[in-house]
Coordinates of C-alpha atoms in Angstrom, one line a residue:
D9 CA 91.7 85.4 112.2
R10 CA 90.9 88.0 114.6
G11 CA 93.8 89.7 113.2
L12 CA 93.0 89.1 109.6
N13 CA 89.8 90.6 110.7
H14 CA 90.3 93.7 112.1
F15 CA 93.0 94.1 109.0
E16 CA 89.5 94.1 106.8
K17 CA 88.2 96.4 109.0
I18 CA 90.8 99.1 108.4
I19 CA 90.5 98.5 104.7
N20 CA 87.1 99.2 104.9
Q21 CA 87.4 102.3 106.8
T22 CA 90.5 103.9 105.0
H23 CA 89.3 106.5 102.3
S24 CA 92.8 106.9 101.1
N25 CA 95.2 104.6 99.3
Q26 CA 97.5 104.8 102.7
I27 CA 97.1 102.5 105.8
S28 CA 97.6 104.7 108.8
G29 CA 100.8 104.1 111.4
D30 CA 98.5 104.0 114.6
D31 CA 96.0 101.2 112.3
A32 CA 99.9 99.7 111.5
F33 CA 101.2 99.7 115.1
K34 CA 97.6 98.7 116.4
L35 CA 97.9 95.2 114.3
Y36 CA 101.2 95.0 115.4
D37 CA 101.0 95.6 119.0
T38 CA 97.2 93.9 120.0
F39 CA 97.4 91.0 116.7
G40 CA 101.1 90.2 116.2
F41 CA 101.2 91.5 112.9
P42 CA 104.5 92.4 112.4
L43 CA 105.0 95.7 110.1
D44 CA 106.1 93.5 106.8
L45 CA 103.4 91.3 106.8
T46 CA 100.9 94.5 107.1
Q47 CA 103.4 96.2 104.6
L48 CA 102.6 93.0 102.1
M49 CA 99.1 92.6 102.6
A50 CA 98.7 96.1 101.8
K51 CA 100.9 96.0 99.0
E52 CA 97.9 93.2 97.6
R53 CA 95.3 96.0 97.9
N54 CA 97.4 99.0 96.5
L55 CA 97.9 100.4 99.1
T56 CA 100.6 101.6 101.3
V57 CA 101.7 101.8 105.0
D58 CA 102.4 105.1 107.2
Q59 CA 105.8 103.7 108.3
K60 CA 107.5 107.0 109.8
R61 CA 104.0 107.6 112.2
F62 CA 104.5 104.0 112.6
D63 CA 108.0 104.1 113.7
A64 CA 106.8 106.8 116.3
C65 CA 104.0 105.0 117.9
M66 CA 106.9 102.1 118.4
Q67 CA 109.3 104.7 119.9
K68 CA 106.1 106.1 122.0
Q69 CA 105.7 102.5 123.4
K70 CA 109.4 101.6 124.2
K71 CA 109.5 104.9 126.2
K72 CA 106.5 104.4 127.8
A73 CA 107.8 100.7 128.3
K74 CA 111.2 102.4 129.8
S75 CA 109.3 104.7 132.3
A76 CA 107.4 101.9 133.7
G77 CA 110.3 100.0 133.8
K78 CA 112.2 103.0 136.0
F79 CA 111.0 101.8 139.4
K80 CA 113.3 103.5 141.6
I81 CA 112.4 103.0 145.2
S82 CA 114.5 102.1 148.7
S83 CA 114.2 102.0 152.5
K84 CA 114.4 105.6 152.8
S85 CA 111.9 106.4 149.5
L86 CA 108.9 104.2 151.4
D87 CA 107.0 104.1 154.6
W88 CA 107.5 100.6 155.3
K89 CA 105.6 98.6 157.7
S90 CA 107.3 95.8 158.9
I91 CA 104.9 93.3 160.1
S92 CA 107.3 89.8 160.5
D93 CA 110.9 89.2 161.2
G94 CA 113.0 86.5 159.8
Q95 CA 114.2 85.7 156.4
H96 CA 113.0 87.3 153.2
S97 CA 112.6 87.4 149.6
S98 CA 113.8 83.5 149.6
F99 CA 112.9 82.6 145.6
V100 CA 111.1 79.1 145.3
G101 CA 109.9 79.8 141.6
Y102 CA 112.0 77.5 140.2
E103 CA 110.7 74.9 141.6
S104 CA 106.8 75.8 141.8
F105 CA 104.1 78.3 140.1
K106 CA 102.6 79.1 143.7
S107 CA 103.3 79.0 147.6
N108 CA 102.1 79.9 151.1
S109 CA 104.0 83.0 152.1
K110 CA 104.2 85.5 155.1
I111 CA 104.2 89.3 154.2
V112 CA 107.4 90.5 155.9
K113 CA 107.0 94.4 155.1
Y114 CA 104.6 96.6 153.0
S115 CA 104.1 100.0 151.9
N116 CA 101.1 102.2 150.2
I117 CA 102.9 105.4 150.0
D118 CA 101.1 106.3 147.0
N119 CA 97.6 105.0 147.8
S120 CA 97.3 103.1 144.0
K121 CA 99.6 100.7 144.9
I122 CA 100.8 98.2 147.3
Y123 CA 104.7 97.6 147.4
I124 CA 105.0 93.9 149.5
V125 CA 108.3 91.8 150.7
L126 CA 107.4 88.3 151.4
D127 CA 109.2 85.8 153.1
K128 CA 109.2 83.5 150.0
T129 CA 107.8 84.1 146.5
P130 CA 107.4 81.9 143.5
F131 CA 107.1 85.5 141.5
Y132 CA 110.3 85.7 139.3
A133 CA 111.7 89.7 139.8
E134 CA 112.7 91.1 136.4
S135 CA 116.5 90.3 135.8
G136 CA 118.9 89.3 133.0
G137 CA 116.6 90.6 130.3
Q138 CA 113.6 88.2 131.9
V139 CA 110.5 90.0 132.3
S140 CA 108.9 89.6 135.7
D141 CA 106.0 87.3 136.7
K142 CA 102.6 88.5 137.0
G143 CA 99.8 86.5 138.8
T144 CA 97.7 87.0 142.4
I145 CA 98.0 87.4 146.4
T146 CA 95.3 86.2 148.0
G147 CA 94.6 85.8 152.2
E148 CA 92.0 87.4 154.4
N149 CA 90.7 90.7 153.4
I150 CA 93.6 90.5 150.6
D151 CA 92.9 90.0 146.9
L152 CA 96.4 91.8 145.1
S153 CA 97.1 91.8 141.4
V154 CA 100.8 91.6 140.9
L155 CA 101.8 93.9 137.9
N156 CA 105.7 93.3 138.1
V157 CA 108.5 92.3 140.4
R158 CA 111.8 94.0 140.7
N159 CA 114.9 93.7 143.0
E160 CA 115.9 96.7 145.2
N161 CA 118.8 96.6 148.0
Q162 CA 118.8 92.3 148.3
L163 CA 114.5 92.7 148.5
S164 CA 111.8 90.9 145.9
V165 CA 109.6 94.2 145.5
H166 CA 106.2 92.8 144.6
I167 CA 104.0 96.1 143.0
C168 CA 100.3 95.2 143.1
E169 CA 96.7 97.0 143.1
G170 CA 93.6 95.8 144.6
T171 CA 92.0 95.3 148.1
F172 CA 93.8 94.9 151.0
K173 CA 93.3 95.1 155.0
F174 CA 96.2 93.4 156.8
S175 CA 94.6 91.5 159.8
D176 CA 96.9 88.4 158.7
T177 CA 100.6 88.1 157.4
D178 CA 99.6 84.7 155.9
V179 CA 99.3 84.8 152.1
F180 CA 98.4 82.6 149.3
C181 CA 100.9 83.4 146.4
K182 CA 99.7 82.0 142.7
V183 CA 102.2 83.0 139.3
D184 CA 100.2 83.3 136.1
K185 CA 101.2 79.8 134.4
T186 CA 100.9 80.3 131.4
R187 CA 102.5 84.0 131.2
R188 CA 105.7 82.3 132.9
Q189 CA 105.8 79.1 130.8
N190 CA 105.5 81.2 127.5
A191 CA 108.4 83.3 129.2
M192 CA 110.7 80.1 129.6
C193 CA 110.1 79.1 126.3
N194 CA 111.2 82.6 125.0
H195 CA 114.6 82.1 127.5
T196 CA 115.5 78.9 126.2
A197 CA 115.0 79.9 122.9
T198 CA 117.1 82.5 123.7
H199 CA 120.0 80.1 125.0
L200 CA 119.9 77.9 121.9
M201 CA 119.9 81.1 119.4
H202 CA 122.9 82.5 121.2
K203 CA 124.7 79.3 120.7
A204 CA 122.9 78.9 116.7
L205 CA 124.5 82.6 116.0
K206 CA 128.0 81.6 117.3
T207 CA 127.9 78.8 115.3
V208 CA 126.8 80.3 111.7
L209 CA 128.2 84.0 112.1
G210 CA 131.6 83.0 114.2
D211 CA 132.9 83.5 117.7
H212 CA 133.3 87.0 117.2
V213 CA 129.1 87.2 118.2
N214 CA 128.3 88.2 121.6
Q215 CA 125.5 89.0 123.5
A216 CA 124.9 93.2 123.9
G217 CA 121.7 93.0 125.5
S218 CA 118.5 90.7 125.3
M219 CA 114.4 91.0 126.3
V220 CA 112.7 87.9 127.5
H221 CA 109.0 88.6 127.3
P222 CA 106.2 86.1 127.2
D223 CA 105.2 87.1 123.8
Y224 CA 108.7 87.3 122.1
L225 CA 112.2 87.5 122.6
R226 CA 114.8 90.5 121.8
F227 CA 118.4 89.9 121.2
D228 CA 121.2 92.0 120.5
L229 CA 124.7 90.7 119.6
T230 CA 127.5 91.9 118.1
H231 CA 128.1 92.0 114.4
F232 CA 129.8 93.5 112.0
E233 CA 127.1 93.3 108.7
K234 CA 123.5 92.4 108.0
I235 CA 122.5 89.0 108.4
N236 CA 121.4 87.8 105.4
Q237 CA 118.2 85.5 104.5
N238 CA 120.0 82.4 104.2
Q239 CA 122.2 82.9 107.4
I240 CA 119.0 83.5 109.5
E241 CA 117.2 80.2 108.2
E242 CA 120.6 78.6 109.0
I243 CA 120.0 79.6 112.6
E244 CA 116.4 78.7 112.7
K245 CA 117.2 75.1 111.2
I246 CA 120.0 74.7 114.0
V247 CA 117.6 76.1 116.5
N248 CA 114.7 73.9 116.1
D249 CA 117.0 70.7 114.8
Q250 CA 117.4 70.9 118.9
I251 CA 114.1 71.5 119.8
I252 CA 113.0 68.3 117.7
E253 CA 115.5 66.2 119.4
N254 CA 114.3 67.3 123.0
K255 CA 117.3 67.7 124.5
K256 CA 117.7 68.1 128.4
L257 CA 118.0 70.7 130.6
D258 CA 121.0 70.4 133.3
I259 CA 120.7 73.0 135.7
S260 CA 123.0 73.2 138.2
I261 CA 124.8 75.6 140.9
K262 CA 128.5 75.7 140.7
S263 CA 131.8 77.8 141.5
Y264 CA 132.2 80.6 139.0
D265 CA 135.8 79.0 137.9
T266 CA 134.6 75.6 137.8
A267 CA 131.6 76.8 135.3
K268 CA 134.1 78.7 133.2
K269 CA 136.3 75.7 132.9
E270 CA 133.9 73.5 131.8
G271 CA 133.2 76.2 129.1
A272 CA 129.6 78.4 130.4
E273 CA 129.4 81.3 128.7
A274 CA 129.1 84.3 130.7
L275 CA 127.7 87.8 129.8
F276 CA 130.7 90.3 128.9
G277 CA 130.8 92.9 132.0
E278 CA 128.0 91.1 134.0
K279 CA 129.2 90.8 137.7
Y280 CA 129.2 87.0 138.6
G281 CA 129.4 85.8 142.9
D282 CA 131.6 82.8 143.7
Q283 CA 128.4 80.5 142.9
V284 CA 126.6 80.7 139.6
R285 CA 123.8 78.8 138.0
V286 CA 124.6 77.3 135.0
V287 CA 122.4 76.3 132.3
K288 CA 123.1 73.6 130.0
V289 CA 120.9 72.0 127.1
G290 CA 122.0 69.0 126.5
D291 CA 125.6 69.1 124.9
F292 CA 124.6 72.6 122.4
S293 CA 124.5 75.3 124.9
N294 CA 126.1 76.2 128.2
E295 CA 125.6 79.4 129.9
L296 CA 125.6 81.2 133.4
C297 CA 121.5 81.9 134.0
G298 CA 119.3 82.9 136.8
G299 CA 116.3 83.3 134.3
T300 CA 113.7 80.2 134.5
H301 CA 113.6 77.6 131.9
V302 CA 111.3 74.6 130.3
S303 CA 112.7 71.4 131.4
S304 CA 113.6 70.2 128.1
A305 CA 114.1 71.4 124.4
G306 CA 110.9 70.1 122.8
E307 CA 108.5 72.3 125.0
I308 CA 109.7 75.3 123.4
G309 CA 107.5 73.7 120.7
S310 CA 109.3 76.1 117.6
L311 CA 111.0 79.1 117.0
R312 CA 110.8 81.8 114.4
I313 CA 113.1 84.8 113.5
I314 CA 110.7 87.5 112.7
S315 CA 113.0 90.6 112.1
E316 CA 116.9 91.6 112.1
S317 CA 118.3 95.3 112.0
A318 CA 120.7 97.6 113.1
I319 CA 120.7 99.5 116.3
S320 CA 124.0 101.1 116.2
A321 CA 127.5 100.4 114.7
G322 CA 128.4 96.9 115.1
T323 CA 125.5 96.0 117.2
R324 CA 122.5 93.9 115.6
R325 CA 119.2 93.4 116.5
I326 CA 116.8 90.1 116.4
E327 CA 113.3 89.5 117.3
A328 CA 112.1 86.2 117.5
V329 CA 109.1 84.4 118.3
A330 CA 108.9 81.0 120.1
G331 CA 106.1 78.5 121.7
L332 CA 102.6 79.8 121.6
S333 CA 104.0 83.0 120.0
A334 CA 105.5 81.0 116.9
Y335 CA 102.5 79.3 116.5
E336 CA 100.5 81.8 116.0
W337 CA 103.0 84.1 113.7
T338 CA 103.1 80.9 111.2
E339 CA 99.4 80.5 111.8
Q340 CA 98.8 84.1 110.2
R341 CA 101.6 83.7 107.2
V342 CA 99.4 80.4 106.3
S343 CA 96.1 82.0 106.2
L344 CA 97.9 85.3 104.3
L345 CA 99.2 82.6 101.8
Q346 CA 95.9 80.7 101.5
K347 CA 94.5 84.1 100.6
L348 CA 97.1 85.3 98.0
T349 CA 96.7 81.6 96.1
R350 CA 92.7 82.1 96.1
Q351 CA 93.0 85.6 95.0
L352 CA 95.4 84.9 92.3
A353 CA 94.1 81.0 91.5
C354 CA 97.1 79.0 91.6
T355 CA 98.9 76.6 94.0
P356 CA 101.2 77.7 96.7
D357 CA 103.9 76.2 94.5
E358 CA 103.1 78.4 91.6
L359 CA 103.0 81.6 93.5
T360 CA 106.5 82.8 92.7
D361 CA 105.3 82.2 89.0
R362 CA 102.2 84.0 88.9
I363 CA 103.7 86.9 90.5
T364 CA 106.8 87.2 88.3
Q365 CA 104.0 86.9 85.4
M366 CA 102.0 89.6 87.0
Q367 CA 105.4 92.0 87.4
A368 CA 106.5 91.5 84.1
K369 CA 103.0 92.3 82.9
S370 CA 102.3 95.2 84.6
K371 CA 106.0 96.8 83.5
E372 CA 104.6 95.8 79.9
L373 CA 101.9 97.9 80.6
D374 CA 103.4 100.7 82.0
K375 CA 106.0 100.5 78.8
K376 CA 102.7 100.8 76.9
L377 CA 101.4 103.7 79.1
R378 CA 104.4 105.8 79.2
A379 CA 104.5 105.6 75.0
F380 CA 100.7 107.1 75.4
E381 CA 101.3 109.4 77.8
Q382 CA 104.2 110.6 75.7
K383 CA 102.4 110.7 72.1
G384 CA 99.9 112.7 74.4
Q385 CA 102.7 114.6 75.9
A386 CA 103.8 115.5 72.4
G387 CA 100.5 116.9 71.3
L388 CA 100.5 119.1 74.2
A389 CA 104.3 120.5 73.5
D390 CA 102.8 121.4 70.1
Q391 CA 99.9 123.6 71.4
L392 CA 102.4 125.1 74.0
I393 CA 104.5 126.1 71.2
E394 CA 102.2 127.4 69.0
S395 CA 100.6 129.4 72.4
G396 CA 104.0 131.2 73.1
E397 CA 105.2 134.8 72.6
K398 CA 107.8 136.1 70.5
H399 CA 110.5 138.4 72.3
G400 CA 112.8 139.4 69.8
S401 CA 114.7 135.9 68.6
F402 CA 113.3 134.1 71.8
N403 CA 110.4 132.1 72.3
F404 CA 108.5 133.0 75.7
I405 CA 106.7 130.2 76.4
K406 CA 104.7 130.1 79.6
S407 CA 101.6 128.0 81.0
A408 CA 99.9 126.2 83.4
V409 CA 99.1 122.8 82.4
P410 CA 96.8 119.9 84.1
N411 CA 97.5 117.4 86.3
L412 CA 101.2 116.4 85.8
S413 CA 103.5 114.9 87.9
P414 CA 106.9 116.9 89.0
N415 CA 108.6 114.0 86.3
D416 CA 106.3 114.9 83.8
L417 CA 106.1 118.3 83.5
R418 CA 110.2 118.6 83.8
A419 CA 109.8 115.9 81.1
L420 CA 107.1 118.4 78.8
A421 CA 109.6 121.6 79.6
A422 CA 112.3 119.6 78.3
Q423 CA 110.6 118.3 75.0
V424 CA 109.0 122.4 74.5
N425 CA 112.6 123.7 75.1
K426 CA 114.3 121.6 72.8
R427 CA 111.8 122.0 69.9
A428 CA 111.4 125.8 70.7
A429 CA 114.7 126.7 71.1
P430 CA 115.6 129.7 71.4
S431 CA 113.6 130.0 74.3
V432 CA 112.3 130.2 77.9
V433 CA 109.9 128.1 79.2
L434 CA 108.2 128.3 82.3
L435 CA 105.2 125.9 83.4
A436 CA 103.2 125.0 86.4
S437 CA 100.8 122.0 86.8
E438 CA 98.5 120.9 90.0
S439 CA 98.8 117.3 90.8
N440 CA 97.6 115.0 94.1
G441 CA 97.3 118.6 95.8
K442 CA 100.3 120.0 95.0
C443 CA 101.5 122.6 92.7
G444 CA 104.7 121.7 90.4
L445 CA 106.8 124.8 88.8
V446 CA 109.5 124.1 86.7
C447 CA 111.6 126.4 84.2
I448 CA 114.1 125.8 81.2
C449 CA 116.1 128.3 79.4
S450 CA 118.4 127.3 75.9
Q451 CA 121.5 128.0 76.2
E452 CA 121.1 130.8 73.8
A453 CA 119.0 131.9 76.4
V454 CA 121.5 131.7 79.1
D455 CA 123.8 133.2 77.1
A456 CA 121.6 136.2 76.3
G457 CA 121.5 136.8 80.2
H458 CA 117.9 135.0 80.9
Q459 CA 118.2 132.6 84.1
A460 CA 115.9 130.0 85.1
G461 CA 116.0 130.3 88.8
K462 CA 115.1 134.2 88.8
Y463 CA 111.9 133.6 86.4
L464 CA 110.9 130.7 88.5
G465 CA 112.1 132.2 91.5
E466 CA 109.6 135.4 90.7
L467 CA 106.6 132.6 89.9
A468 CA 106.8 130.7 93.4
Q469 CA 107.0 134.0 95.0
K470 CA 103.6 134.9 93.4
L471 CA 101.9 131.5 94.7
G472 CA 103.7 131.1 97.9
G473 CA 106.0 128.8 97.3
K474 CA 109.8 128.2 97.0
G475 CA 112.0 127.2 94.1
G476 CA 115.2 127.9 92.6
G477 CA 117.8 126.3 90.3
K478 CA 120.4 127.3 88.1
P479 CA 120.6 129.9 84.8
D480 CA 119.5 126.8 82.6
F481 CA 117.0 125.1 84.9
A482 CA 114.9 125.6 87.9
M483 CA 112.2 123.3 89.9
G484 CA 109.8 124.8 92.7
G485 CA 106.6 124.0 94.4
A486 CA 103.4 126.0 95.8
P487 CA 100.2 124.8 97.8
A488 CA 97.6 124.1 95.4
G489 CA 94.0 125.8 95.0
K490 CA 96.1 128.9 93.4
D491 CA 95.1 130.8 90.4
L492 CA 97.9 129.8 88.2
S493 CA 97.3 131.6 84.8
E494 CA 96.9 134.9 86.9
A495 CA 100.3 134.1 88.5
L496 CA 102.2 133.2 85.2
S497 CA 100.5 136.7 83.4
G498 CA 102.3 138.7 85.6
I499 CA 105.9 136.9 85.1
E500 CA 108.0 139.0 81.8
L501 CA 111.2 138.1 79.9
S502 CA 113.7 140.6 81.8
S503 CA 113.8 144.2 79.4
G504 CA 116.7 144.5 77.2
L505 CA 117.8 141.1 77.0
A506 CA 117.6 140.1 73.5

């Protein structure tokens, strides 16, 4: 509802026939509206969406996220202050969302953030495509928010901000449980979808990259063509069937050779040690993975694929949502469906037929409108021919006509030329803040040496525009707001051409 309310606010504040790319991106980034949903809702209001600007906003965010992810630290680059000895960076987050830990060392070299290494941590460090946990680290004179956790030189480095004054090494760590659980849903859903993709598309499918976020999942795969809608629906059904069956997860540590013999899926190019962590979902999915997962598939709730696209030759990208995000995504579409059925006074089952009827009616009205416009243009053509100048055996027709699109201007010029031949026709028209130019020479005029490109070029130059073409036909454009009649009056047929 918040997203729909914001959409209505955008509509009320829009003074053109287009929703800005920035507004469309905010709907995507803040309220989870995919671009196709915004485009559909905009089309319902006879509006378009500035997709070029939306794509620019998306790229800017990706660059920002990528830049934020480039966290390069080492013992040499940070001035570490060691305050306790013993083990460090033992991960206990598979079993618990919290822990009583000790600070091993820290650094606050940039004075805005503090970097902490603990003896043990419940915070998952970004790896394997899964983003890191967030949460808090508290203690005596310590109140920190964990923004990110990165692995560096076998250290789990917690990037934090907040207040700190180390009088004691003991701290209490608490993971943002909701965020982690959402990430777990999306991670297990990624495994199920990977297997479903192989089932539907073929064994040639391999994972080429992934992103597991609390709000969504992204999966890159090797595949040679677009994944069609029927295949997407089949992939969704296979995954959701596994979720409904509530398959239990079996997570174990095995030797790499044993895991491979038992059919575990390993990522191409990934380096594995002698001992690996194996994540199995019932008898359906079997992968090597160090990430966090739900205990049974039913906890995922559901999965919805929201987009499919090409990112390079032979590589496709799927974006999907699971868990709470899938519920919210579905709610948005149900709300939109209800809104459409109310506006069109029909049931959901009747919606397709109603839209088909409206499209047919619109097509019929367009046909009638075109016929009316052509009739009007015929009358306008008569006026232009009557106002033409006679130069020897040729009719020279030059005029500014009101509010015609480039296509309509071209059609009018062709009609005039056909009826007035032998002729040279030079027309200009302002429409939608632009000025269109067209020149057509009949075959007789071309044979006599007249060139449409020459006349149009002269006119375009006078108007500060550009244009050109062949001897018999040329088109161009110029900025609006110029005196077309004055510019046209300065164009004369080439002397000596009869």
